[in-house]
Amino acid sequence: MNYRSDIRNIAIIAHVDHGKTTLVDAMLKQSRVFRDNQKVGELIMDQGDLEREKGITIMAKNTAVVYRGVKINIIDTPGHADFSGEVERVISMADGCLLLVDSIEGPMPQTKFVLRKALEKSLRPIVVINKIDRQNSRIAEVLKLTEDLFLELATSADQLDFPVVYTSATEGTAVSEPGMKGKDITPLFECILEKVPPPQIESGPFQMLVSNLDYESHKGKIAIGRIWRGKVAPHDQVVNMSADGSITLYAIGEVLTYLGLKRLEVAEAEAGDIVAVTGLEKVSIGDTIASPERPEALPRIEVGEPTVEMAFGVNTSPFAGREAYFSTTRQLRARLYKELETNLSLRVQDTDSPDTFLVKGRGELHLAILIETMRRESYEFEVSKPEAITKVVDGKLMEPVETLTIDTRDEYIGALTEMLGKRQAQLTDMRNDGHDNVHLEFHIPTKGLIGFRGAFLTATRGEGIMNTAFLGYEAWHGDIASTRNGALVASEQGIAVAYGLNNAQGRGLTFIEPSTPVYEGMMVGLNSRSQDIAINVCKEKKKTNVRSSTSDIAVKLTPPVKLSLEQAIDFINKDELVEVTPENIRLRKKLLTQAQRLRDISSARRSIKA
Ligand SMILES: Nc1nc2c(ncn2[C@@H]2O[C@H](COP(=O)(O)OP(=O)(O)OP(=O)(O)O)[C@@H](O)[C@H]2O)c(=O)[nH]1
Ligand SMILES: [Mg+2]
């Protein structure tokens, strides 16, 4: 075996918000890949609009820096559990990883998940304790907890012997011992050069595994991955081996390698490097591209199964076709299936109804990001309540279960355990720190988590952090009854007015402002009682010719509660839908007229009796 000492390939992995992308910023800035006058800002790698808005990484991305003549290929990954498919997808390109741990929070559920994946792939980890500039940082304790995590997960003794670097990604500094004063990020680069094994290479005909895809209008599809064997140059003849076993011959277009935020055209690239190649029209993630001399497929990338599903349907609201460019079944179906090319942990399935597709993902956020992306591309459609994906094993109904960890204040324990009890959660651990802070761990079916986040934030008044991690499948725990109140449902089509909304506010909370167009069956608020009620929010005050002292005073409305897309998805019940268009997010009953809904209830009662 030979090695390439001029390259290192690393993935940056961690729990959400522990500072991965900020650390990549620091490495990019120090390695001077920008012009001196170039304004690059922060979280440079989070280039997607939604990534910037939400301040989270959604897609794994490649970059590279050169340090002391060695090219370090860096793969930034998302930390949110819903995007863990991305981590699984890309870590096979790396030989080592930086496992970031926040110096206050310490290892969290996703730290454990990603470390397990990295150790399974035999990546050499470097532990990076980050945010050491923060005031209450507890570096020694966090290091101890990280060591415990390695003890739990390591599969061989040498994995326990990991180097540690202490960083402040925001300040762009790293030190090898806590307490030292940092000057720049050099100690981290030195550690990477010393501890991450250089890529092993095999000589022979070209072979690469496609781990990512990109698209540029004038270049077409771009296949990104690591070269495992041989070399590649523009115009080379290659074969692409796809999942169904088919083999297609192509000529390579351009060969590109990474540097900073750019991809550079090169005359040749060799084993060990991470490259992007063009010219392969039908390539997919997981395919092997190889020389026709030795067309051997590498093992395909395996990504964990989805746990949550939602129906996506053609918009059937009375307002359909008004606010979007794409609204037909054919367009919706094509867009969903196209998503599968890059979104590896997603699944799409046709259903008995030609207008409805079942979309399965790793969590509510995973699906919500897809929905938001599509509405920005000018699609309209309707989605149903997310549900946990059950399966039947040996004739037994099984459902996904997760661990839920909560860090909050003591005073909320009662309210939380009561809420979670109804959602079939079992308390498995509880630790107090003696200063009114409590750490709780629960075992909970995925279905019990759906719609929980909103309730959690309200119950803890924002003073809590919750995290979940997928555990596995268990026998079905039984149904959970909805705990939500009924809806205020518009009884007529028209334009909502202050007078009508004021009446509605007598019943509960409202979601819309005056002048909002509504249709019959649209949900305009939350009732203070458990059943739905129909209400006419378009009703004007009766004109009389008697002037009274009070009747002409303008109604003062409480500002509406506006639900975001994620809140809307969280909010709806099984008999309801979210209508998504580029301009609006509306909530509606599946059955729009009150007569239909009453008939539905009575037929349900009859079937229970029968
Ligand atoms: N004080 C301090 N804040 C930091 C440091 N590193 C990152 N942060 C902050 O932590 C927040 C999250 O940083 P990101 O770099 O987006 O974290 P991430 O790990 O990439 O997050 P995801 O990709 O969404 O998982 C940002 O507000 C950063 O400014 C640090 O060293 N010190
Ligand atoms: Mg990030």
Coordinates of C-alpha atoms in Angstrom, one line a residue, residues 81-437:
A81 CA -30.4 14.7 13.7
D82 CA -32.9 15.0 10.8
F83 CA -30.0 15.5 8.4
S84 CA -27.9 12.6 9.7
G85 CA -28.3 10.9 6.4
E86 CA -25.9 13.6 5.0
V87 CA -23.3 12.6 7.5
E88 CA -23.6 8.9 6.7
R89 CA -23.4 9.8 3.0
V90 CA -20.2 11.8 3.1
I91 CA -18.0 10.3 5.8
S92 CA -16.8 7.6 3.6
M93 CA -14.7 10.2 1.7
A94 CA -12.6 10.9 4.8
D95 CA -9.8 9.2 6.7
G96 CA -10.2 11.3 9.8
C97 CA -12.7 13.5 11.5
L98 CA -12.8 16.4 13.9
L99 CA -15.4 15.6 16.6
L100 CA -16.4 19.0 17.9
V101 CA -17.8 19.3 21.4
D102 CA -19.2 22.5 22.9
S103 CA -17.2 23.4 26.0
I104 CA -20.4 24.1 27.9
E105 CA -23.0 21.6 26.6
G106 CA -20.6 18.7 26.3
P107 CA -21.4 15.6 24.3
M108 CA -25.1 15.5 23.2
P109 CA -27.2 12.8 21.5
Q110 CA -26.0 13.7 18.0
T111 CA -22.4 13.7 19.2
K112 CA -22.9 10.1 20.0
F113 CA -24.6 9.2 16.8
V114 CA -22.0 10.8 14.5
L115 CA -19.1 9.4 16.6
R116 CA -20.5 5.9 16.3
K117 CA -20.8 6.3 12.5
A118 CA -17.2 7.6 12.3
L119 CA -15.8 4.8 14.4
E120 CA -17.7 2.2 12.3
K121 CA -15.9 3.6 9.3
S122 CA -12.6 3.5 11.1
L123 CA -12.0 7.2 10.8
R124 CA -9.3 8.6 13.1
P125 CA -11.0 11.2 15.3
I126 CA -9.5 14.3 16.7
V127 CA -11.5 15.7 19.6
V128 CA -12.0 19.5 19.3
I129 CA -13.4 21.1 22.4
N130 CA -14.8 24.3 21.0
K131 CA -16.2 27.6 22.3
I132 CA -13.5 27.8 25.0
D133 CA -13.9 31.5 25.0
R134 CA -17.3 31.2 26.5
Q135 CA -17.6 32.2 30.1
N136 CA -19.0 29.2 31.8
S137 CA -17.0 26.7 29.8
R138 CA -16.3 23.5 31.8
I139 CA -13.5 22.1 29.7
A140 CA -12.2 19.4 32.1
E141 CA -15.6 18.0 32.7
V142 CA -16.5 18.0 29.0
L143 CA -13.3 16.2 28.2
K144 CA -14.1 13.6 30.8
L145 CA -17.6 13.1 29.4
T146 CA -16.2 12.8 25.9
E147 CA -13.7 10.1 27.1
D148 CA -16.7 8.2 28.6
L149 CA -18.4 8.4 25.2
F150 CA -15.4 6.9 23.5
L151 CA -15.3 4.1 26.1
E152 CA -18.8 3.3 25.3
L153 CA -18.5 3.4 21.5
A154 CA -14.9 2.3 20.7
T155 CA -14.6 -1.0 18.9
S156 CA -10.8 -1.2 19.4
A157 CA -8.4 0.0 22.0
D158 CA -6.5 2.3 19.8
Q159 CA -9.6 4.4 19.2
L160 CA -9.4 5.4 22.8
D161 CA -6.1 7.2 22.2
F162 CA -7.4 10.3 20.6
P163 CA -5.7 13.7 20.4
V164 CA -7.5 16.8 21.8
V165 CA -7.3 20.4 20.6
Y166 CA -9.1 23.3 22.2
T167 CA -10.5 26.0 20.0
S168 CA -12.5 29.2 19.8
A169 CA -13.8 29.0 16.3
T170 CA -15.3 32.5 16.4
E171 CA -11.9 34.0 17.5
G172 CA -10.1 31.7 15.0
T173 CA -7.7 30.3 17.7
A174 CA -6.6 26.8 18.8
V175 CA -4.4 25.6 21.6
S176 CA -3.1 22.2 22.5
E177 CA -3.5 22.6 26.3
P178 CA -6.4 24.3 28.0
G179 CA -5.5 27.6 29.6
M180 CA -2.9 28.5 27.0
K181 CA -3.4 31.7 25.1
G182 CA -4.2 31.0 21.5
K183 CA -3.0 33.1 18.6
D184 CA -4.3 31.4 15.5
I185 CA -5.6 28.1 14.3
T186 CA -2.2 26.6 13.5
P187 CA -2.2 24.0 16.3
L188 CA -5.3 22.5 14.8
F189 CA -3.7 22.3 11.3
E190 CA -0.5 20.8 12.9
C191 CA -2.6 18.2 14.7
I192 CA -4.5 17.2 11.5
L193 CA -1.2 16.8 9.6
E194 CA 0.3 14.7 12.3
K195 CA -2.7 12.6 13.4
V196 CA -5.0 12.1 10.4
P197 CA -3.6 9.3 8.3
P198 CA -2.8 10.3 4.7
P199 CA -5.0 8.6 2.2
Q200 CA -4.0 5.1 1.2
I201 CA -3.9 4.7 -2.5
E202 CA -3.9 1.8 -4.9
S203 CA -2.4 2.1 -8.3
G204 CA -4.2 0.7 -11.3
P205 CA -7.2 1.7 -13.4
F206 CA -9.3 4.6 -12.2
Q207 CA -12.1 4.0 -9.7
M208 CA -14.2 6.5 -7.7
L209 CA -17.3 6.4 -5.5
V210 CA -19.8 9.1 -6.0
S211 CA -20.8 10.6 -2.7
N212 CA -22.5 13.8 -3.8
L213 CA -24.0 15.5 -6.8
D214 CA -24.1 19.1 -7.9
Y215 CA -25.5 20.8 -10.9
E216 CA -24.4 23.8 -12.9
S217 CA -26.4 25.0 -15.9
H218 CA -23.5 25.1 -18.4
K219 CA -21.7 22.1 -17.0
G220 CA -24.7 19.8 -16.3
K221 CA -24.5 17.2 -13.6
I222 CA -21.4 17.1 -11.4
A223 CA -20.4 13.9 -9.6
I224 CA -18.3 14.4 -6.4
G225 CA -16.4 11.8 -4.6
R226 CA -13.1 10.3 -3.6
I227 CA -10.8 8.6 -6.1
W228 CA -9.9 5.2 -4.6
R229 CA -7.7 3.9 -7.4
G230 CA -5.7 5.3 -10.3
K231 CA -6.0 8.7 -12.1
V232 CA -8.6 10.6 -14.0
A233 CA -8.2 13.3 -16.7
P234 CA -10.6 15.2 -19.0
H235 CA -11.8 13.2 -22.0
D236 CA -11.0 9.9 -20.3
Q237 CA -13.4 7.0 -21.1
V238 CA -15.1 5.7 -18.0
V239 CA -18.0 3.5 -17.1
N240 CA -20.7 4.3 -14.6
M241 CA -22.1 1.4 -12.5
S242 CA -25.5 2.2 -11.1
A243 CA -27.7 0.6 -8.5
D244 CA -29.7 -1.6 -10.9
G245 CA -26.4 -3.1 -12.2
S246 CA -26.5 -1.3 -15.5
I247 CA -23.2 0.0 -16.9
T248 CA -23.0 3.1 -19.1
L249 CA -20.0 4.4 -21.0
Y250 CA -19.1 8.1 -20.8
A251 CA -16.3 10.5 -21.6
I252 CA -15.3 12.6 -18.6
G253 CA -15.8 16.3 -19.3
E254 CA -13.9 18.4 -16.7
V255 CA -12.0 17.3 -13.7
L256 CA -12.2 19.7 -10.8
T257 CA -10.6 19.8 -7.3
Y258 CA -11.5 21.9 -4.4
L259 CA -9.7 25.0 -3.1
G260 CA -11.5 27.3 -0.7
L261 CA -14.9 28.1 -2.1
K262 CA -13.9 27.3 -5.6
R263 CA -13.6 24.3 -7.8
L264 CA -10.5 24.4 -10.0
E265 CA -10.1 22.7 -13.3
V266 CA -7.1 20.4 -13.3
A267 CA -5.4 18.4 -16.0
E268 CA -5.4 15.2 -13.9
A269 CA -6.3 14.0 -10.4
E270 CA -5.1 11.0 -8.5
A271 CA -6.2 8.5 -6.0
G272 CA -6.7 9.9 -2.5
D273 CA -8.1 13.2 -3.6
I274 CA -11.7 14.4 -3.6
V275 CA -12.8 15.5 -7.0
A276 CA -15.8 16.7 -9.0
V277 CA -16.2 15.4 -12.6
T278 CA -18.6 16.4 -15.3
G279 CA -19.9 14.6 -18.3
L280 CA -21.9 11.8 -16.7
E281 CA -25.4 12.5 -17.5
K282 CA -27.2 9.8 -15.5
V283 CA -24.9 9.4 -12.5
S284 CA -26.4 8.9 -9.1
I285 CA -25.0 9.0 -5.5
G286 CA -23.6 5.7 -4.6
D287 CA -22.5 4.8 -8.1
T288 CA -19.0 3.8 -8.9
I289 CA -17.2 5.5 -11.9
A290 CA -14.3 3.4 -13.1
S291 CA -12.0 2.7 -16.0
P292 CA -13.5 0.3 -18.5
E293 CA -10.4 -1.8 -18.1
R294 CA -11.5 -2.9 -14.6
P295 CA -15.1 -2.0 -14.0
E296 CA -15.4 -3.0 -10.3
A297 CA -18.2 -1.4 -8.2
L298 CA -17.4 -0.2 -4.7
P299 CA -19.9 -0.9 -1.9
R300 CA -22.9 1.5 -2.2
I301 CA -23.4 4.1 0.5
E302 CA -25.8 2.9 3.1
V303 CA -28.0 5.4 4.8
G304 CA -30.4 4.8 7.7
E305 CA -34.1 4.3 7.1
P306 CA -36.6 7.2 7.3
T307 CA -38.9 7.3 10.4
V308 CA -41.6 9.8 9.5
E309 CA -43.9 10.1 6.6
M310 CA -46.3 12.6 5.2
A311 CA -48.7 12.6 2.2
F312 CA -48.0 15.3 -0.4
G313 CA -51.0 16.0 -2.6
V314 CA -52.1 18.3 -5.4
N315 CA -53.6 21.4 -3.9
T316 CA -57.4 20.8 -3.7
S317 CA -58.3 24.0 -1.9
P318 CA -60.7 26.5 -3.5
F319 CA -57.8 28.8 -4.0
A320 CA -55.7 26.3 -5.9
G321 CA -54.0 27.5 -9.1
R322 CA -53.8 31.1 -8.0
E323 CA -50.4 31.5 -6.3
A324 CA -47.9 29.2 -7.9
Y325 CA -46.4 28.3 -11.2
F326 CA -46.3 24.6 -10.7
S327 CA -49.5 23.0 -9.4
T328 CA -50.3 19.8 -11.5
T329 CA -49.9 16.2 -10.4
R330 CA -47.3 15.6 -13.0
Q331 CA -45.2 18.6 -11.9
L332 CA -45.5 17.6 -8.2
R333 CA -44.6 14.0 -8.9
A334 CA -41.6 14.9 -11.1
R335 CA -40.2 17.3 -8.5
L336 CA -40.5 14.8 -5.6
Y337 CA -38.8 12.0 -7.6
K338 CA -36.1 14.4 -8.6
E339 CA -35.3 15.1 -5.0
L340 CA -34.3 11.5 -4.5
E341 CA -31.2 12.0 -6.6
T342 CA -29.5 14.0 -3.8
N343 CA -31.6 13.5 -0.7
L344 CA -30.5 10.0 0.2
S345 CA -32.5 9.4 3.3
L346 CA -35.7 10.4 1.6
R347 CA -38.2 8.0 0.0
V348 CA -41.1 8.8 -2.3
Q349 CA -44.0 6.4 -3.1
D350 CA -47.0 6.6 -5.3
T351 CA -50.3 5.8 -3.5
D352 CA -53.7 4.5 -4.5
S353 CA -54.7 8.1 -5.3
P354 CA -53.0 9.4 -8.4
D355 CA -52.8 12.9 -6.9
T356 CA -51.1 11.9 -3.7
F357 CA -47.6 10.8 -2.9
L358 CA -46.2 9.4 0.3
V359 CA -42.9 11.1 1.3
K360 CA -40.7 9.6 4.0
G361 CA -37.9 11.3 5.8
R362 CA -35.7 11.3 8.9
G363 CA -37.9 13.7 10.9
E364 CA -40.3 16.6 10.7
L365 CA -37.6 19.1 9.9
H366 CA -36.2 17.0 7.1
L367 CA -39.6 17.1 5.4
A368 CA -40.3 20.7 6.3
I369 CA -37.1 21.8 4.6
L370 CA -38.2 20.0 1.4
I371 CA -41.6 21.7 1.6
E372 CA -40.1 25.1 2.1
T373 CA -37.6 24.5 -0.7
M374 CA -40.4 23.5 -3.1
R375 CA -42.6 26.5 -2.3
R376 CA -39.7 28.8 -3.0
E377 CA -39.4 27.1 -6.4
S378 CA -43.0 28.1 -7.0
Y379 CA -44.8 24.8 -6.3
E380 CA -48.2 24.6 -4.5
F381 CA -49.5 21.5 -2.8
E382 CA -51.1 20.2 0.3
V383 CA -49.5 18.0 3.0
S384 CA -50.9 15.9 5.8
K385 CA -49.9 15.4 9.4
P386 CA -46.6 13.7 9.7
E387 CA -46.8 10.2 11.1
A388 CA -44.2 7.7 12.4
I389 CA -43.5 4.9 9.9
T390 CA -44.6 1.6 11.3
K391 CA -43.6 -1.8 9.8
V392 CA -44.7 -5.4 10.3
V393 CA -42.0 -7.8 11.4
D394 CA -42.9 -11.5 11.8
G395 CA -46.6 -10.5 11.9
K396 CA -46.0 -8.0 14.6
L397 CA -46.7 -4.2 14.2
M398 CA -43.5 -2.3 15.0
E399 CA -42.9 1.5 15.5
P400 CA -39.8 3.7 15.7
V401 CA -38.6 4.8 19.2
E402 CA -36.2 7.5 20.1
T403 CA -34.4 8.9 23.1
L404 CA -35.4 12.4 24.1
T405 CA -33.1 14.4 26.3
I406 CA -34.2 17.7 27.9
D407 CA -32.2 20.2 29.7
T408 CA -34.3 22.8 31.6
R409 CA -35.2 24.3 34.9
D410 CA -36.5 22.2 37.8
E411 CA -39.8 24.1 37.9
Y412 CA -40.9 22.6 34.6
I413 CA -40.4 18.9 35.5
G414 CA -44.0 18.4 36.6
A415 CA -45.6 19.9 33.5
L416 CA -43.2 18.1 31.1
T417 CA -43.6 14.7 32.7
E418 CA -47.3 15.0 32.5
M419 CA -47.3 16.1 28.8
L420 CA -44.8 13.3 28.0
G421 CA -46.7 10.7 29.9
K422 CA -49.7 11.2 27.5
R423 CA -47.3 10.8 24.6
Q424 CA -46.1 7.4 26.0
A425 CA -42.7 8.6 27.1
Q426 CA -40.9 6.8 29.9
L427 CA -38.4 8.6 32.1
T428 CA -35.1 6.8 32.0
D429 CA -32.8 9.3 33.7
M430 CA -33.0 12.5 35.7
R431 CA -30.0 14.5 37.1
N432 CA -30.1 17.7 38.9
D433 CA -27.0 19.9 39.2
G434 CA -28.0 21.5 42.5
H435 CA -28.7 24.9 40.9
D436 CA -32.2 24.2 39.7
N437 CA -31.1 22.8 36.4

